[in-house]
PDB file of C-alpha atoms in Angstrom:
ATOM      1  CA  MET U1421       8.030 -20.611 103.962  1.00 66.00           C
ATOM      2  CA  PRO U1422       5.189 -21.842 101.643  1.00 91.00           C
ATOM      3  CA  PHE U1423       7.153 -25.486 101.062  1.00 97.00           C
ATOM      4  CA  THR U1424       8.646 -27.769 103.593  1.00 96.00           C
ATOM      5  CA  LEU U1425      11.275 -30.444 102.126  1.00 98.00           C
ATOM      6  CA  TYR U1426      11.787 -33.630 104.266  1.00 97.00           C
ATOM      7  CA  VAL U1427      15.293 -34.973 103.891  1.00 97.00           C
ATOM      8  CA  ASP U1428      17.183 -37.827 105.830  1.00 95.00           C
ATOM      9  CA  SER U1429      18.818 -36.699 109.056  1.00 94.00           C
ATOM     10  CA  LEU U1430      22.307 -37.421 107.696  1.00 93.00           C
ATOM     11  CA  PHE U1431      21.597 -35.501 104.593  1.00 95.00           C
ATOM     12  CA  THR U1432      22.911 -38.413 102.394  1.00 95.00           C
ATOM     13  CA  SER U1433      20.370 -38.981 100.354  1.00 96.00           C
ATOM     14  CA  PRO U1434      20.985 -38.167  96.727  1.00 97.00           C
ATOM     15  CA  TYR U1435      17.195 -38.027  96.034  1.00 97.00           C
ATOM     16  CA  ALA U1436      16.746 -35.469  98.729  1.00 98.00           C
ATOM     17  CA  LEU U1437      19.873 -33.500  97.455  1.00 98.00           C
ATOM     18  CA  SER U1438      18.053 -33.540  93.872  1.00 98.00           C
ATOM     19  CA  ALA U1439      14.948 -31.781  95.555  1.00 98.00           C
ATOM     20  CA  PHE U1440      16.954 -29.482  97.462  1.00 98.00           C
ATOM     21  CA  VAL U1441      18.977 -28.305  94.457  1.00 98.00           C
ATOM     22  CA  ALA U1442      15.935 -27.963  92.729  1.00 98.00           C
ATOM     23  CA  LEU U1443      14.126 -25.650  95.236  1.00 98.00           C
ATOM     24  CA  THR U1444      17.440 -23.972  95.711  1.00 98.00           C
ATOM     25  CA  GLU U1445      18.121 -23.077  92.157  1.00 98.00           C
ATOM     26  CA  LYS U1446      14.459 -21.817  91.690  1.00 98.00           C
ATOM     27  CA  ARG U1447      15.104 -19.427  94.877  1.00 98.00           C
ATOM     28  CA  LEU U1448      11.768 -20.849  96.495  1.00 97.00           C
ATOM     29  CA  PRO U1449      11.802 -20.419  99.934  1.00 96.00           C
ATOM     30  CA  PHE U1450      11.362 -23.316 101.896  1.00 97.00           C
ATOM     31  CA  ALA U1451      11.915 -24.955 105.165  1.00 96.00           C
ATOM     32  CA  MET U1452      13.891 -28.465 105.762  1.00 96.00           C
ATOM     33  CA  GLN U1453      12.594 -31.241 108.287  1.00 95.00           C
ATOM     34  CA  THR U1454      14.594 -34.371 108.901  1.00 95.00           C
ATOM     35  CA  VAL U1455      13.674 -37.563 109.298  1.00 95.00           C
ATOM     36  CA  ASP U1456      15.747 -40.380 111.146  1.00 94.00           C
ATOM     37  CA  LEU U1457      15.959 -43.447 108.265  1.00 92.00           C
ATOM     38  CA  GLU U1458      18.027 -45.585 110.603  1.00 89.00           C
ATOM     39  CA  ALA U1459      15.463 -44.948 113.518  1.00 91.00           C
ATOM     40  CA  GLY U1460      12.776 -45.786 110.902  1.00 91.00           C
ATOM     41  CA  GLN U1461      10.831 -42.720 111.380  1.00 88.00           C
ATOM     42  CA  GLN U1462       9.790 -42.932 107.736  1.00 92.00           C
ATOM     43  CA  LYS U1463       7.656 -46.149 108.782  1.00 88.00           C
ATOM     44  CA  LEU U1464       5.864 -44.407 111.660  1.00 89.00           C
ATOM     45  CA  GLY U1465       2.509 -42.922 111.292  1.00 87.00           C
ATOM     46  CA  ALA U1466       2.908 -39.421 111.702  1.00 86.00           C
ATOM     47  CA  TYR U1467       5.317 -39.376 108.581  1.00 91.00           C
ATOM     48  CA  ARG U1468       4.050 -42.606 106.610  1.00 91.00           C
ATOM     49  CA  ASP U1469       0.447 -40.909 106.398  1.00 90.00           C
ATOM     50  CA  ARG U1470       1.697 -37.976 105.005  1.00 88.00           C
ATOM     51  CA  ALA U1471       4.291 -38.946 102.681  1.00 92.00           C
ATOM     52  CA  LEU U1472       2.597 -41.343 100.379  1.00 92.00           C
ATOM     53  CA  THR U1473       5.516 -43.707  99.683  1.00 94.00           C
ATOM     54  CA  ALA U1474       7.063 -43.481 103.039  1.00 92.00           C
ATOM     55  CA  ARG U1475      10.273 -42.364 101.713  1.00 94.00           C
ATOM     56  CA  VAL U1476      12.602 -39.157 101.224  1.00 97.00           C
ATOM     57  CA  PRO U1477      12.549 -36.270  99.979  1.00 98.00           C
ATOM     58  CA  ALA U1478       8.828 -35.434 100.634  1.00 98.00           C
ATOM     59  CA  LEU U1479       7.453 -31.936  99.527  1.00 98.00           C
ATOM     60  CA  VAL U1480       4.995 -30.282 101.831  1.00 96.00           C
ATOM     61  CA  GLU U1481       3.302 -27.217 100.118  1.00 95.00           C
ATOM     62  CA  ASP U1482       0.928 -24.980 102.152  1.00 90.00           C
ATOM     63  CA  GLY U1483      -1.575 -22.939 101.147  1.00 75.00           C
ATOM     64  CA  GLY U1484      -5.067 -24.511 101.151  1.00 71.00           C
ATOM     65  CA  ALA U1485      -7.021 -26.096 103.575  1.00 76.00           C
ATOM     66  CA  THR U1486      -5.260 -29.672 102.668  1.00 86.00           C
ATOM     67  CA  PRO U1487      -1.656 -28.738 102.246  1.00 90.00           C
ATOM     68  CA  PHE U1488      -0.199 -30.662  99.286  1.00 94.00           C
ATOM     69  CA  VAL U1489       2.321 -33.447  99.833  1.00 95.00           C
ATOM     70  CA  LEU U1490       4.657 -35.138  96.972  1.00 97.00           C
ATOM     71  CA  THR U1491       6.982 -37.746  97.048  1.00 97.00           C
ATOM     72  CA  GLU U1492       9.782 -39.127  94.650  1.00 97.00           C
ATOM     73  CA  SER U1493      12.533 -36.593  93.680  1.00 98.00           C
ATOM     74  CA  THR U1494      11.614 -36.762  90.191  1.00 98.00           C
ATOM     75  CA  ALA U1495       8.103 -36.015  90.467  1.00 98.00           C
ATOM     76  CA  ILE U1496       9.162 -32.867  92.950  1.00 98.00           C
ATOM     77  CA  THR U1497      11.300 -31.508  90.195  1.00 98.00           C
ATOM     78  CA  GLU U1498       8.895 -31.873  87.359  1.00 98.00           C
ATOM     79  CA  TYR U1499       6.172 -30.225  89.673  1.00 98.00           C
ATOM     80  CA  LEU U1500       8.265 -27.451  90.508  1.00 98.00           C
ATOM     81  CA  GLU U1501       9.479 -27.064  86.950  1.00 98.00           C
ATOM     82  CA  GLU U1502       6.001 -26.786  85.854  1.00 98.00           C
ATOM     83  CA  SER U1503       4.831 -24.728  88.734  1.00 97.00           C
ATOM     84  CA  PHE U1504       7.613 -22.401  88.525  1.00 97.00           C
ATOM     85  CA  PRO U1505       8.767 -21.744  84.961  1.00 97.00           C
ATOM     86  CA  ALA U1506      11.402 -20.373  83.111  1.00 97.00           C
ATOM     87  CA  PRO U1507      12.656 -17.104  82.300  1.00 96.00           C
ATOM     88  CA  GLU U1508      11.090 -15.989  85.627  1.00 97.00           C
ATOM     89  CA  TYR U1509      12.978 -18.888  87.546  1.00 98.00           C
ATOM     90  CA  ILE U1510      15.690 -20.991  86.441  1.00 98.00           C
ATOM     91  CA  ALA U1511      14.713 -24.056  84.660  1.00 98.00           C
ATOM     92  CA  LEU U1512      15.673 -27.279  85.845  1.00 98.00           C
ATOM     93  CA  TYR U1513      14.949 -29.290  82.339  1.00 98.00           C
ATOM     94  CA  PRO U1514      16.354 -28.238  78.915  1.00 98.00           C
ATOM     95  CA  LYS U1515      14.184 -26.035  76.667  1.00 97.00           C
ATOM     96  CA  ASP U1516      14.123 -28.813  73.858  1.00 97.00           C
ATOM     97  CA  ARG U1517      11.554 -31.389  74.073  1.00 97.00           C
ATOM     98  CA  ARG U1518      14.182 -34.433  72.988  1.00 98.00           C
ATOM     99  CA  GLN U1519      17.215 -33.238  75.505  1.00 98.00           C
ATOM    100  CA  ARG U1520      14.458 -32.645  78.087  1.00 98.00           C
ATOM    101  CA  ALA U1521      13.408 -36.105  77.166  1.00 98.00           C
ATOM    102  CA  GLN U1522      16.947 -37.290  77.562  1.00 98.00           C
ATOM    103  CA  ALA U1523      17.459 -35.688  80.709  1.00 98.00           C
ATOM    104  CA  ARG U1524      14.521 -37.519  82.105  1.00 98.00           C
ATOM    105  CA  GLN U1525      16.101 -40.801  80.908  1.00 98.00           C
ATOM    106  CA  VAL U1526      19.162 -39.845  82.681  1.00 98.00           C
ATOM    107  CA  GLN U1527      17.268 -39.809  86.055  1.00 98.00           C
ATOM    108  CA  ALA U1528      15.058 -42.224  85.653  1.00 98.00           C
ATOM    109  CA  TRP U1529      18.220 -44.547  84.747  1.00 98.00           C
ATOM    110  CA  LEU U1530      20.397 -43.637  87.427  1.00 98.00           C
ATOM    111  CA  ARG U1531      17.467 -44.452  90.006  1.00 97.00           C
ATOM    112  CA  SER U1532      16.554 -47.853  88.513  1.00 97.00           C
ATOM    113  CA  ASP U1533      19.935 -49.295  87.333  1.00 98.00           C
ATOM    114  CA  MET U1534      23.424 -50.089  88.543  1.00 98.00           C
ATOM    115  CA  VAL U1535      21.980 -51.376  92.242  1.00 97.00           C
ATOM    116  CA  GLN U1536      25.197 -53.227  92.993  1.00 97.00           C
ATOM    117  CA  LEU U1537      27.283 -49.979  92.391  1.00 98.00           C
ATOM    118  CA  ARG U1538      24.780 -48.015  94.770  1.00 97.00           C
ATOM    119  CA  VAL U1539      25.289 -50.607  97.216  1.00 97.00           C
ATOM    120  CA  GLU U1540      29.125 -50.987  97.171  1.00 97.00           C
ATOM    121  CA  ARG U1541      29.496 -47.345  96.808  1.00 97.00           C
ATOM    122  CA  ASP U1542      26.644 -45.995  98.995  1.00 96.00           C
ATOM    123  CA  THR U1543      26.420 -42.126  99.595  1.00 95.00           C
ATOM    124  CA  GLU U1544      28.133 -42.254 102.893  1.00 93.00           C
ATOM    125  CA  THR U1545      31.171 -43.035 101.196  1.00 93.00           C
ATOM    126  CA  VAL U1546      30.463 -40.184  98.896  1.00 94.00           C
ATOM    127  CA  PHE U1547      29.683 -37.808 101.723  1.00 93.00           C
ATOM    128  CA  PHE U1548      31.263 -38.944 104.755  1.00 91.00           C
ATOM    129  CA  GLY U1549      34.227 -40.797 103.358  1.00 89.00           C
ATOM    130  CA  LYS U1550      33.478 -44.089 104.898  1.00 89.00           C
ATOM    131  CA  ALA U1551      36.051 -46.820 103.714  1.00 87.00           C
ATOM    132  CA  CYS U1552      34.734 -49.431 101.120  1.00 91.00           C
ATOM    133  CA  GLN U1553      36.268 -52.673  99.913  1.00 94.00           C
ATOM    134  CA  PRO U1554      37.108 -52.880  96.231  1.00 96.00           C
ATOM    135  CA  LEU U1555      34.522 -53.570  93.819  1.00 97.00           C
ATOM    136  CA  SER U1556      33.205 -57.069  93.271  1.00 97.00           C
ATOM    137  CA  GLU U1557      32.718 -58.234  89.623  1.00 98.00           C
ATOM    138  CA  ALA U1558      29.020 -57.142  89.559  1.00 98.00           C
ATOM    139  CA  GLY U1559      29.953 -53.784  90.903  1.00 98.00           C
ATOM    140  CA  GLN U1560      33.037 -53.311  88.765  1.00 98.00           C
ATOM    141  CA  ALA U1561      30.279 -54.195  85.610  1.00 98.00           C
ATOM    142  CA  ALA U1562      28.213 -51.615  86.987  1.00 98.00           C
ATOM    143  CA  ALA U1563      30.824 -48.852  87.218  1.00 98.00           C
ATOM    144  CA  ASP U1564      31.761 -50.056  83.540  1.00 98.00           C
ATOM    145  CA  LYS U1565      28.321 -49.484  82.370  1.00 98.00           C
ATOM    146  CA  LEU U1566      28.178 -46.119  84.331  1.00 98.00           C
ATOM    147  CA  LEU U1567      31.427 -45.013  82.799  1.00 98.00           C
ATOM    148  CA  HIS U1568      30.430 -46.135  79.391  1.00 98.00           C
ATOM    149  CA  ALA U1569      26.988 -43.939  79.246  1.00 98.00           C
ATOM    150  CA  ALA U1570      28.473 -41.276  81.010  1.00 98.00           C
ATOM    151  CA  GLY U1571      31.158 -40.855  78.602  1.00 98.00           C
ATOM    152  CA  ARG U1572      28.813 -40.756  75.657  1.00 97.00           C
ATOM    153  CA  LEU U1573      26.636 -38.193  77.705  1.00 97.00           C
ATOM    154  CA  VAL U1574      29.610 -35.725  78.849  1.00 98.00           C
ATOM    155  CA  GLN U1575      30.844 -33.768  76.039  1.00 96.00           C
ATOM    156  CA  GLY U1576      31.288 -30.521  78.127  1.00 97.00           C
ATOM    157  CA  PRO U1577      30.675 -28.795  81.630  1.00 98.00           C
ATOM    158  CA  ASN U1578      27.091 -29.692  81.308  1.00 98.00           C
ATOM    159  CA  LEU U1579      25.083 -32.644  79.890  1.00 98.00           C
ATOM    160  CA  PHE U1580      22.952 -30.450  77.466  1.00 97.00           C
ATOM    161  CA  GLY U1581      24.619 -26.984  76.973  1.00 95.00           C
ATOM    162  CA  GLU U1582      22.510 -25.494  79.817  1.00 96.00           C
ATOM    163  CA  TRP U1583      22.635 -26.577  83.283  1.00 98.00           C
ATOM    164  CA  SER U1584      19.923 -29.339  84.438  1.00 98.00           C
ATOM    165  CA  ILE U1585      19.160 -31.294  86.981  1.00 98.00           C
ATOM    166  CA  ALA U1586      20.279 -34.486  85.456  1.00 98.00           C
ATOM    167  CA  ASP U1587      23.576 -32.988  85.833  1.00 98.00           C
ATOM    168  CA  VAL U1588      23.424 -33.336  89.639  1.00 98.00           C
ATOM    169  CA  ASP U1589      22.046 -36.888  89.702  1.00 98.00           C
ATOM    170  CA  LEU U1590      24.750 -38.001  86.956  1.00 98.00           C
ATOM    171  CA  THR U1591      27.467 -36.206  89.154  1.00 98.00           C
ATOM    172  CA  VAL U1592      26.465 -38.156  92.554  1.00 98.00           C
ATOM    173  CA  MET U1593      26.600 -41.222  90.932  1.00 98.00           C
ATOM    174  CA  LEU U1594      29.947 -40.472  89.056  1.00 98.00           C
ATOM    175  CA  ASN U1595      31.102 -39.553  92.810  1.00 98.00           C
ATOM    176  CA  ARG U1596      30.630 -42.730  94.124  1.00 97.00           C
ATOM    177  CA  LEU U1597      33.435 -44.043  91.852  1.00 97.00           C
ATOM    178  CA  ILE U1598      35.656 -40.783  92.002  1.00 97.00           C
ATOM    179  CA  LEU U1599      35.860 -39.919  95.750  1.00 96.00           C
ATOM    180  CA  ASN U1600      36.427 -43.591  96.583  1.00 96.00           C
ATOM    181  CA  GLY U1601      39.785 -43.564  94.158  1.00 96.00           C
ATOM    182  CA  ASP U1602      38.068 -45.779  91.637  1.00 97.00           C
ATOM    183  CA  ALA U1603      39.379 -45.766  87.834  1.00 97.00           C
ATOM    184  CA  VAL U1604      37.737 -42.760  86.038  1.00 98.00           C
ATOM    185  CA  PRO U1605      38.435 -41.000  82.773  1.00 98.00           C
ATOM    186  CA  GLN U1606      39.782 -37.524  83.691  1.00 98.00           C
ATOM    187  CA  LYS U1607      37.075 -35.914  81.795  1.00 98.00           C
ATOM    188  CA  LEU U1608      34.321 -37.168  83.433  1.00 98.00           C
ATOM    189  CA  GLN U1609      36.392 -36.476  86.820  1.00 98.00           C
ATOM    190  CA  ASP U1610      36.708 -32.846  85.514  1.00 98.00           C
ATOM    191  CA  TYR U1611      32.843 -32.820  84.825  1.00 98.00           C
ATOM    192  CA  ALA U1612      32.124 -34.116  88.429  1.00 98.00           C
ATOM    193  CA  ALA U1613      34.509 -31.674  89.954  1.00 98.00           C
ATOM    194  CA  GLY U1614      33.116 -28.495  87.989  1.00 98.00           C
ATOM    195  CA  GLN U1615      29.149 -29.693  88.662  1.00 98.00           C
ATOM    196  CA  TRP U1616      30.189 -30.369  92.507  1.00 98.00           C
ATOM    197  CA  GLN U1617      31.128 -26.405  92.969  1.00 98.00           C
ATOM    198  CA  ARG U1618      27.902 -25.335  92.165  1.00 98.00           C
ATOM    199  CA  PRO U1619      26.633 -23.274  95.170  1.00 98.00           C
ATOM    200  CA  SER U1620      23.248 -25.075  95.797  1.00 98.00           C
ATOM    201  CA  ILE U1621      25.195 -28.248  95.870  1.00 97.00           C
ATOM    202  CA  GLN U1622      27.802 -26.773  98.453  1.00 96.00           C
ATOM    203  CA  GLN U1623      24.811 -25.571 100.249  1.00 96.00           C
ATOM    204  CA  TRP U1624      24.046 -28.972 100.822  1.00 96.00           C
ATOM    205  CA  LEU U1625      27.568 -30.426 101.815  1.00 94.00           C
ATOM    206  CA  ALA U1626      28.078 -27.428 104.107  1.00 92.00           C
ATOM    207  CA  ARG U1627      25.053 -29.096 106.128  1.00 86.00           C
ATOM    208  CA  HIS U1628      27.021 -32.167 106.873  1.00 70.00           C
ATOM    209  CA  GLN U1629      30.664 -31.170 106.274  1.00 55.00           C
ATOM    210  CA  PRO U1630      32.802 -29.530 108.721  1.00 49.00           C
ATOM    211  CA  GLY U1631      33.659 -25.944 107.682  1.00 43.00           C
TER     212      GLY U1631
END
């Protein structure tokens, strides 16, 4: 196994999911190790000294005297894309340079904006059905922003014609609303439902959901 992917022990990190899907889609052999975030394992020396940002996911690539370690999910997916390019491996990003830039734009936006939505609809509500309260005014404003942008982006089963890793990230964010019963346009519900059935995502879901 040339790669080891460190993920959260509950398998609820959307960023760990993104890295897992990237490795799975590329058909790269990898092992997985879990980090107990609730117990603070990511802050302990053994992990912190290896993973620069002390967060998950972290990708370790062996094959030399000093293993290569990379954190932050977009850095991981872009590294895998450059290291294992199409057509031998499935593409994680669109071929067209402008669409590729737009896919990265989507990823960066989803990771840096709509904080209140991510707080009020954390991924435990997505993966475990944890009960949550109605959205606050700030949470609803963030949801409206997401739905407005997603409504412009989604024009078919994938964002950019062919599937890309940005589809995974947008689907997780939409499912923060959809799987909690919040109002979402049918077009976006259909898009997210189709993406959620992708085998690589189903492999992730199978790790923490009963059969």
